[in-house]
PDB file of C-alpha atoms in Angstrom:
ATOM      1  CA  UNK Q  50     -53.741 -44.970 -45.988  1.00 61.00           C
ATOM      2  CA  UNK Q  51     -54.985 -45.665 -42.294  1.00 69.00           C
ATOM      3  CA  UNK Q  52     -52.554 -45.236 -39.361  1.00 79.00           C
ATOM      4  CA  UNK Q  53     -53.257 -48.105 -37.316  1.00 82.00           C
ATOM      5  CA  UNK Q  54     -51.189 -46.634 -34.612  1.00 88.00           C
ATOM      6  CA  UNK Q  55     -53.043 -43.216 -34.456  1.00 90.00           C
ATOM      7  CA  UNK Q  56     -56.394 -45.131 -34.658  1.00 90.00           C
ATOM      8  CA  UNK Q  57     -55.534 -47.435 -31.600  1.00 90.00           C
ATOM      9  CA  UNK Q  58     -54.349 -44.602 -29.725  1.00 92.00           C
ATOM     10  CA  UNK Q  59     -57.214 -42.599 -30.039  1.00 93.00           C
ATOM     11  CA  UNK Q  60     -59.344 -45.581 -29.248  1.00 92.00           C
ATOM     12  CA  UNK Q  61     -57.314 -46.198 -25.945  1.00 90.00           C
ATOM     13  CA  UNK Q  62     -57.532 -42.403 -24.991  1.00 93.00           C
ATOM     14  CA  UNK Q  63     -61.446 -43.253 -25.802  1.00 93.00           C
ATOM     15  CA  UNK Q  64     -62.567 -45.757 -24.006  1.00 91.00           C
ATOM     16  CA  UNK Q  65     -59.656 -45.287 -20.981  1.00 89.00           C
ATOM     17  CA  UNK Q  66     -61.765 -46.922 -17.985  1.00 86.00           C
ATOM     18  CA  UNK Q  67     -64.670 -47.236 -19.301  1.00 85.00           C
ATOM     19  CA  UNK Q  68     -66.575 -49.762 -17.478  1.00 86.00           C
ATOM     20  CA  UNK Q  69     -69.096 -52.164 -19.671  1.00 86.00           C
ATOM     21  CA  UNK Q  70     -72.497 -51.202 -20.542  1.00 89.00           C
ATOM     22  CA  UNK Q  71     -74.421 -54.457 -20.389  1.00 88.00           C
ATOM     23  CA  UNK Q  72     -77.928 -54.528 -21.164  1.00 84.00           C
ATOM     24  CA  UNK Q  73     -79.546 -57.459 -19.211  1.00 80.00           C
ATOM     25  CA  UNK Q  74     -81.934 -59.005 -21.575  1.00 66.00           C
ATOM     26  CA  UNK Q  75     -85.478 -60.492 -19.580  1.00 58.00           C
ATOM     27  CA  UNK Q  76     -85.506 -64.059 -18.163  1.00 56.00           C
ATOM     28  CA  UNK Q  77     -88.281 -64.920 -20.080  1.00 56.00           C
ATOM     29  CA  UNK Q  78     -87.344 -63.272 -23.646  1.00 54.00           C
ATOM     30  CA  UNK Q  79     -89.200 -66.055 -25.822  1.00 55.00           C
ATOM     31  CA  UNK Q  80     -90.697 -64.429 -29.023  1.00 51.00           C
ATOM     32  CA  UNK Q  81     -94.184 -63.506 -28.662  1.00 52.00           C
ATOM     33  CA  UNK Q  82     -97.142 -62.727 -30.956  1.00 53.00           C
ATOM     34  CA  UNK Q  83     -96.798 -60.066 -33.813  1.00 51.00           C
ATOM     35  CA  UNK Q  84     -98.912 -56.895 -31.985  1.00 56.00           C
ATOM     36  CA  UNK Q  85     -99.777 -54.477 -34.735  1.00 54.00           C
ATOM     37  CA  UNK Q  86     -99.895 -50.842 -34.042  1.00 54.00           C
ATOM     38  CA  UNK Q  87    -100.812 -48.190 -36.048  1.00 53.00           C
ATOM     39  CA  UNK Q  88     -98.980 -44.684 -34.644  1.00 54.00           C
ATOM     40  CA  UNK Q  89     -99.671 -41.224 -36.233  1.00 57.00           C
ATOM     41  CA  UNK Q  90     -97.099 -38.680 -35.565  1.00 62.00           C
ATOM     42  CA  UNK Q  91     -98.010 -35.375 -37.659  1.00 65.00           C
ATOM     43  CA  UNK Q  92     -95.663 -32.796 -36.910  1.00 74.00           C
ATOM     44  CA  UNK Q  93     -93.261 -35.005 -34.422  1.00 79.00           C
ATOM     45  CA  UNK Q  94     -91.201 -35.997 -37.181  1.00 80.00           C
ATOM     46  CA  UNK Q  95     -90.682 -32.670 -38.125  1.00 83.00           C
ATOM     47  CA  UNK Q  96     -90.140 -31.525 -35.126  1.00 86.00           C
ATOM     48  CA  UNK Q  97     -87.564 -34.021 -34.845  1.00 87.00           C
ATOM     49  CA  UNK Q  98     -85.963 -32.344 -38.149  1.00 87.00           C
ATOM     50  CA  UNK Q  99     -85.899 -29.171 -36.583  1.00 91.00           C
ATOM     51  CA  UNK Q 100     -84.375 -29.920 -33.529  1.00 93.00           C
ATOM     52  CA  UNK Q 101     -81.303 -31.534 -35.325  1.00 93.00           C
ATOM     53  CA  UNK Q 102     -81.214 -28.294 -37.805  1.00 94.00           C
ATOM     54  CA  UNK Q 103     -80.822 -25.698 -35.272  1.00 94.00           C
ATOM     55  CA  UNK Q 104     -78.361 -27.652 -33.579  1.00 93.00           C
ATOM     56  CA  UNK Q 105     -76.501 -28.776 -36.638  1.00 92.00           C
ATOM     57  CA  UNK Q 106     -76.521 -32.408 -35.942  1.00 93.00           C
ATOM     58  CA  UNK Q 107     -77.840 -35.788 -38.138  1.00 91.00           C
ATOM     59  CA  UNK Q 108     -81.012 -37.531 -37.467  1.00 90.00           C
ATOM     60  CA  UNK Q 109     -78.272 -40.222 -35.885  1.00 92.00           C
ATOM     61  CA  UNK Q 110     -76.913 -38.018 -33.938  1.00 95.00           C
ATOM     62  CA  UNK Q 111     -80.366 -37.548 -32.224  1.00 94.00           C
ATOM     63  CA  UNK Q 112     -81.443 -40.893 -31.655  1.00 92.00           C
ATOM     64  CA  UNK Q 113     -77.749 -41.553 -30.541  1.00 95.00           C
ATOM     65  CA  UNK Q 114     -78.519 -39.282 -27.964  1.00 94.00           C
ATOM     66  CA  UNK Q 115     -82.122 -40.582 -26.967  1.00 93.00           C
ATOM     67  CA  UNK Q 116     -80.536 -44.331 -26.560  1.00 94.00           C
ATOM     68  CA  UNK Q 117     -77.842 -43.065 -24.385  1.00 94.00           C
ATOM     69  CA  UNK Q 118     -80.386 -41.628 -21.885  1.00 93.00           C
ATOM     70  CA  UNK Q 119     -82.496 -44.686 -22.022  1.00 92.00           C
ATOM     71  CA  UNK Q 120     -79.791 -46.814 -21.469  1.00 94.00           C
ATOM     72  CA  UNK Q 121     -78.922 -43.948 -18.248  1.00 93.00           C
ATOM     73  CA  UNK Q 122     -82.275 -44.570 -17.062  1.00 91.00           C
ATOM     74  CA  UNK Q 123     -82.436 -48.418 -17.518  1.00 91.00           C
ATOM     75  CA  UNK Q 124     -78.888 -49.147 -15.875  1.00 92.00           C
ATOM     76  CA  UNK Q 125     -77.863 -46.141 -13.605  1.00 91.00           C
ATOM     77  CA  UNK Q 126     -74.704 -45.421 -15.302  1.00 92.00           C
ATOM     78  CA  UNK Q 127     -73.759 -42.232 -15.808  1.00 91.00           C
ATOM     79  CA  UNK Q 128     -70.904 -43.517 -18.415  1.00 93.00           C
ATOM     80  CA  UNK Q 129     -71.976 -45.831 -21.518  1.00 93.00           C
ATOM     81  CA  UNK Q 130     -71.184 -46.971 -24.561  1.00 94.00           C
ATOM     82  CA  UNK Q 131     -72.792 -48.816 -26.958  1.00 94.00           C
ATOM     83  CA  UNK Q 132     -72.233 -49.680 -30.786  1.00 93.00           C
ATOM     84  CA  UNK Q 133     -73.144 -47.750 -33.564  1.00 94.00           C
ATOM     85  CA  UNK Q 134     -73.041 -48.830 -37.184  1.00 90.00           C
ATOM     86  CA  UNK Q 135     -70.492 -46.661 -39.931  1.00 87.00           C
ATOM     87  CA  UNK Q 136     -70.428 -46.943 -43.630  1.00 77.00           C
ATOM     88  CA  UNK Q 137     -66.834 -47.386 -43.729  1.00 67.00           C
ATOM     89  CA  UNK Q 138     -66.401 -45.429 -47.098  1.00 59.00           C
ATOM     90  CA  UNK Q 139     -65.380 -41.977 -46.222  1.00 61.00           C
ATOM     91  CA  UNK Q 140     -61.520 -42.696 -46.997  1.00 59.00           C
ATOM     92  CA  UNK Q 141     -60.836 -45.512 -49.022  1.00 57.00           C
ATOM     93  CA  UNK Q 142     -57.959 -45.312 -51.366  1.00 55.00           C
ATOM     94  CA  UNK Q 143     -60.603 -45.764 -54.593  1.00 59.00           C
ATOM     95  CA  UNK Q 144     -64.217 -44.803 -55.057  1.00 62.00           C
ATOM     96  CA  UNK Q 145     -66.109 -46.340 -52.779  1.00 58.00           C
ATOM     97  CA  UNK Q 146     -69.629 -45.337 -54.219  1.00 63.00           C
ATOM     98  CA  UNK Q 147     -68.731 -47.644 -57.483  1.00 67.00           C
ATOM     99  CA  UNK Q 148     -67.767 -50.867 -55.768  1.00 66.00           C
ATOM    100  CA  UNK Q 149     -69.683 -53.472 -54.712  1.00 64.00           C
ATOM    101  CA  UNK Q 150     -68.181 -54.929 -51.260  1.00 63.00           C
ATOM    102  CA  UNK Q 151     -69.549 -54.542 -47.351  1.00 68.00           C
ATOM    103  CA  UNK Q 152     -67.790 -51.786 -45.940  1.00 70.00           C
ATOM    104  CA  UNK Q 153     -69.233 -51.176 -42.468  1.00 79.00           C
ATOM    105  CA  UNK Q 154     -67.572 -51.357 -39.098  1.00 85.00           C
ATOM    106  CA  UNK Q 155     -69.337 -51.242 -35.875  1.00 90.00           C
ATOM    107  CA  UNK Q 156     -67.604 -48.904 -33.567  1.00 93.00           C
ATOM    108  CA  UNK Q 157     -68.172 -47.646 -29.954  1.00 94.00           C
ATOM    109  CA  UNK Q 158     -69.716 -44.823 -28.854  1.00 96.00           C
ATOM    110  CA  UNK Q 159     -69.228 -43.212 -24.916  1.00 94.00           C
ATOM    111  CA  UNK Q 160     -71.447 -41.044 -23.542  1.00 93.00           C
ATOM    112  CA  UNK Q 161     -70.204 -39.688 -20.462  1.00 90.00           C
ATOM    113  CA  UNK Q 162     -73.755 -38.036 -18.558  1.00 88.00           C
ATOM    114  CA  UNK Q 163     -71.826 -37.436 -15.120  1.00 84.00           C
ATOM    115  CA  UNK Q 164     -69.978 -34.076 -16.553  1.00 79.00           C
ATOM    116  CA  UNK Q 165     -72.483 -32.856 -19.047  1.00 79.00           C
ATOM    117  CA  UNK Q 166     -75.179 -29.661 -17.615  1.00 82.00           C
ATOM    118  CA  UNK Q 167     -77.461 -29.823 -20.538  1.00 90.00           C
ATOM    119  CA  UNK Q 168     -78.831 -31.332 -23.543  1.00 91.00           C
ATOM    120  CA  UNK Q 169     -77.053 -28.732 -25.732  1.00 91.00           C
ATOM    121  CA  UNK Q 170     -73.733 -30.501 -24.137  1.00 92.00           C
ATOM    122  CA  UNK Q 171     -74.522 -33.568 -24.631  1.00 94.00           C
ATOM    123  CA  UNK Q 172     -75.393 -32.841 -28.075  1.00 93.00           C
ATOM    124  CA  UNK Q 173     -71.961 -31.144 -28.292  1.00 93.00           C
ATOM    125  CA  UNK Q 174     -70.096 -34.330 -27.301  1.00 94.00           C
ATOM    126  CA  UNK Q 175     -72.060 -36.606 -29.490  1.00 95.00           C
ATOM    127  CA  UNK Q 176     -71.254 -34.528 -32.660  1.00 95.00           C
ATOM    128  CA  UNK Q 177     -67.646 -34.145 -31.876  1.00 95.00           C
ATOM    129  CA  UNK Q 178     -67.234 -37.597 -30.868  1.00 95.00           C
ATOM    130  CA  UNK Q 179     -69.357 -39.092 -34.067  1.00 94.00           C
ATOM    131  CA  UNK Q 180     -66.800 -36.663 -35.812  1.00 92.00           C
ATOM    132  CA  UNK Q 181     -63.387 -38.429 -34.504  1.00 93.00           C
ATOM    133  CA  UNK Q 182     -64.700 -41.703 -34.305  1.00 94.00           C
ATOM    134  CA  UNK Q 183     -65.600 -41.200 -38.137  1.00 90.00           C
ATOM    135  CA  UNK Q 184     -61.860 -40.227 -38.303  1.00 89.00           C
ATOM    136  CA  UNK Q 185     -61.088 -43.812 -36.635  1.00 90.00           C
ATOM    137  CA  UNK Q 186     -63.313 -46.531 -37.752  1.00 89.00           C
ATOM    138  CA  UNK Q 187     -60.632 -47.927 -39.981  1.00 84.00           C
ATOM    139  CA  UNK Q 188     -59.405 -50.380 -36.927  1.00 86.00           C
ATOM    140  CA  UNK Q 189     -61.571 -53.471 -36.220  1.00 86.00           C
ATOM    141  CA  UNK Q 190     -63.871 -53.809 -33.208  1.00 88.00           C
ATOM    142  CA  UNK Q 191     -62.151 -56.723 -31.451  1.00 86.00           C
ATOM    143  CA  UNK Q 192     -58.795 -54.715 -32.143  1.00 87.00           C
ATOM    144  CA  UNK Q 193     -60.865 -51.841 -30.494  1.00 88.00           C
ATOM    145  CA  UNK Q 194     -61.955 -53.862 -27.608  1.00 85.00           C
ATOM    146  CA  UNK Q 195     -58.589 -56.042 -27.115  1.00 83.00           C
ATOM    147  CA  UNK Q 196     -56.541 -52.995 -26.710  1.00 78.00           C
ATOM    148  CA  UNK Q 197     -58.687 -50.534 -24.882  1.00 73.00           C
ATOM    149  CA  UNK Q 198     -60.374 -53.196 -22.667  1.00 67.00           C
ATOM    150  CA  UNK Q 199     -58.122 -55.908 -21.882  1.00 69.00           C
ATOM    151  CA  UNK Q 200     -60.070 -58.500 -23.795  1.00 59.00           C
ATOM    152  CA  UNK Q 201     -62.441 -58.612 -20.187  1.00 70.00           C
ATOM    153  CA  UNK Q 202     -65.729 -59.370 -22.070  1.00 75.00           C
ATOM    154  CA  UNK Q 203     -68.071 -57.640 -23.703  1.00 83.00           C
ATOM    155  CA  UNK Q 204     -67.443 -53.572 -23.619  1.00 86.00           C
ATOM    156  CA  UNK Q 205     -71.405 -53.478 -25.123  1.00 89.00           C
ATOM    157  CA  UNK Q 206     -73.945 -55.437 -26.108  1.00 88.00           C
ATOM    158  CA  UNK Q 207     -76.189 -53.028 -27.697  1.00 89.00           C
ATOM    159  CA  UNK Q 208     -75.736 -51.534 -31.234  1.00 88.00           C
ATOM    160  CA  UNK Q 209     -78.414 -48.631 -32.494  1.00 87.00           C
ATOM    161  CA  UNK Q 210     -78.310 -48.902 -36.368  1.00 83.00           C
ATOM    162  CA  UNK Q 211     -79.415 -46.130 -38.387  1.00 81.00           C
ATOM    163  CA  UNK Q 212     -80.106 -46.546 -42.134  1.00 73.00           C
ATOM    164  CA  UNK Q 213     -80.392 -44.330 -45.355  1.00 66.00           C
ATOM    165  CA  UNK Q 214     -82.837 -44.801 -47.981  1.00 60.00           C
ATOM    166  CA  UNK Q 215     -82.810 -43.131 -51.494  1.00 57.00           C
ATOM    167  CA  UNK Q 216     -85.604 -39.976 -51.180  1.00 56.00           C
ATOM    168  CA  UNK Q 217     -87.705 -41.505 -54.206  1.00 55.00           C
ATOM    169  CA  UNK Q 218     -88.194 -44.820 -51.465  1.00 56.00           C
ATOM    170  CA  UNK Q 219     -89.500 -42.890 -48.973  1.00 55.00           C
ATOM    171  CA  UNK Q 220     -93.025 -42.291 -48.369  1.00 53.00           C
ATOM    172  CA  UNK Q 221     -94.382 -38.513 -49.592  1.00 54.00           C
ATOM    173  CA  UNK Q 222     -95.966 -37.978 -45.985  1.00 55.00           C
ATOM    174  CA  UNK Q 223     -95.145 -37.507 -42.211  1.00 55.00           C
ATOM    175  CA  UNK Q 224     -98.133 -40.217 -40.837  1.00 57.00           C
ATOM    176  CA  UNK Q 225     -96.272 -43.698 -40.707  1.00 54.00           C
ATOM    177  CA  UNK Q 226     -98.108 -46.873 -39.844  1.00 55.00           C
ATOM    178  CA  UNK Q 227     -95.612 -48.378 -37.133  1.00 50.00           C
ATOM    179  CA  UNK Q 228     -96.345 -52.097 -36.992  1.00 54.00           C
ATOM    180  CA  UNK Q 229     -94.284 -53.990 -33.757  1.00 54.00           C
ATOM    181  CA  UNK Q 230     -92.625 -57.163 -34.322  1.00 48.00           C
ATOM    182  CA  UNK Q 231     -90.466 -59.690 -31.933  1.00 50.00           C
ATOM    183  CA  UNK Q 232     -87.584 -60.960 -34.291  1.00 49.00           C
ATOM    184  CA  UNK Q 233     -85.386 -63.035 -32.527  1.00 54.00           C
ATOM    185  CA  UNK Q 234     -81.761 -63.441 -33.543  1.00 52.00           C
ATOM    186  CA  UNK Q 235     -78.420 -65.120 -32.176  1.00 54.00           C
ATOM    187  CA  UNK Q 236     -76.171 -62.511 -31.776  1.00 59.00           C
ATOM    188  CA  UNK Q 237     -73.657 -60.778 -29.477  1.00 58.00           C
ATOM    189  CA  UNK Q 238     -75.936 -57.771 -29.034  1.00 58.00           C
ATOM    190  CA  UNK Q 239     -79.028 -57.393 -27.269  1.00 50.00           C
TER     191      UNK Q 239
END
């Protein structure tokens, strides 16, 4: 069973005075013409792979990390946050991989730049705090954001979203056609 109280605490501890991360979207964010791009990147993606190996963290984990310093650079915050996506299946009280249902729960994730000397740090607090939010994704985000924010807006309006595909879906090669869209949406996050 979850322990609501443990979860909110934790959350609270989390997120104590964390100010909003608020991405401004452009004035002029119309949708514009699909621009198709074709992008090669031999041995970058397994670079990428290796990177996360010796350092014993996920792909997620990675890119995590790579939005967190583009959001430092956009905004000049030393201390976001910004939503991440979780399955929501870890510790159900039945099996979740033979039920049918929408488990996933969007949960925040800090990254606090102003303390951390190195990439290898960063990476450090991104893999233990992936780890205990894992542990606490159980509560719901406006419980989340109620509690440990005072209800005073938005806490984020970015999510990153990382999905997993089966192997046999995914293409036998490392050179990916990238092809650019503008999709536009009505949602809460940017």
């Amino acid at each position: 069973t979850v322990d609501t109280k443990k979860e909110r605490e934790f959350w609270n501890q989390y997120l104590r005075a964390q100010q909003p991360t608020i991405l401004i979207s452009p004035v002029n964010s119309s949708p514009t013409a699909v621009e198709k791009k074709a992008i090669t990147y031999g041995d970058f993606v397994d670079r990428i792979r290796t990177f996360c190996a010796d350092r014993c963290i996920t792909h997620a984990q990675f890119f995590y990390m790579c939005w967190g310093l583009l959001l430092r650079q956009y905004l000049h915050q030393d201390d976001i946050v910004f939503g991440i996506v979780l399955s929501g299946r870890e510790q159900l009280p039945f099996d979740a991989t033979e039920t049918l249902g929408n488990f996933i729960n969007i949960m925040p994730l800090r990254i606090c730049l102003s303390h951390i000397g190195s990439i290898d740090g960063l990476i450090s607090q991104i893999r233990e705090d992936c780890l205990s939010i894992a542990e606490n994704q159980y509560i719901s985000l406006a419980e989340v954001s109620a509690n440990a924010h005072k209800g005073e807006g938005s806490l984020f309006n970015t999510l990153f979203v990382v999905e997993n595909y089966p192997k046999e879906l995914l293409l036998p090669t490392t050179e990916y056609e990238v092809t650019s869209y503008c999709l536009t949406e009505q949602t809460e996050y940017d």
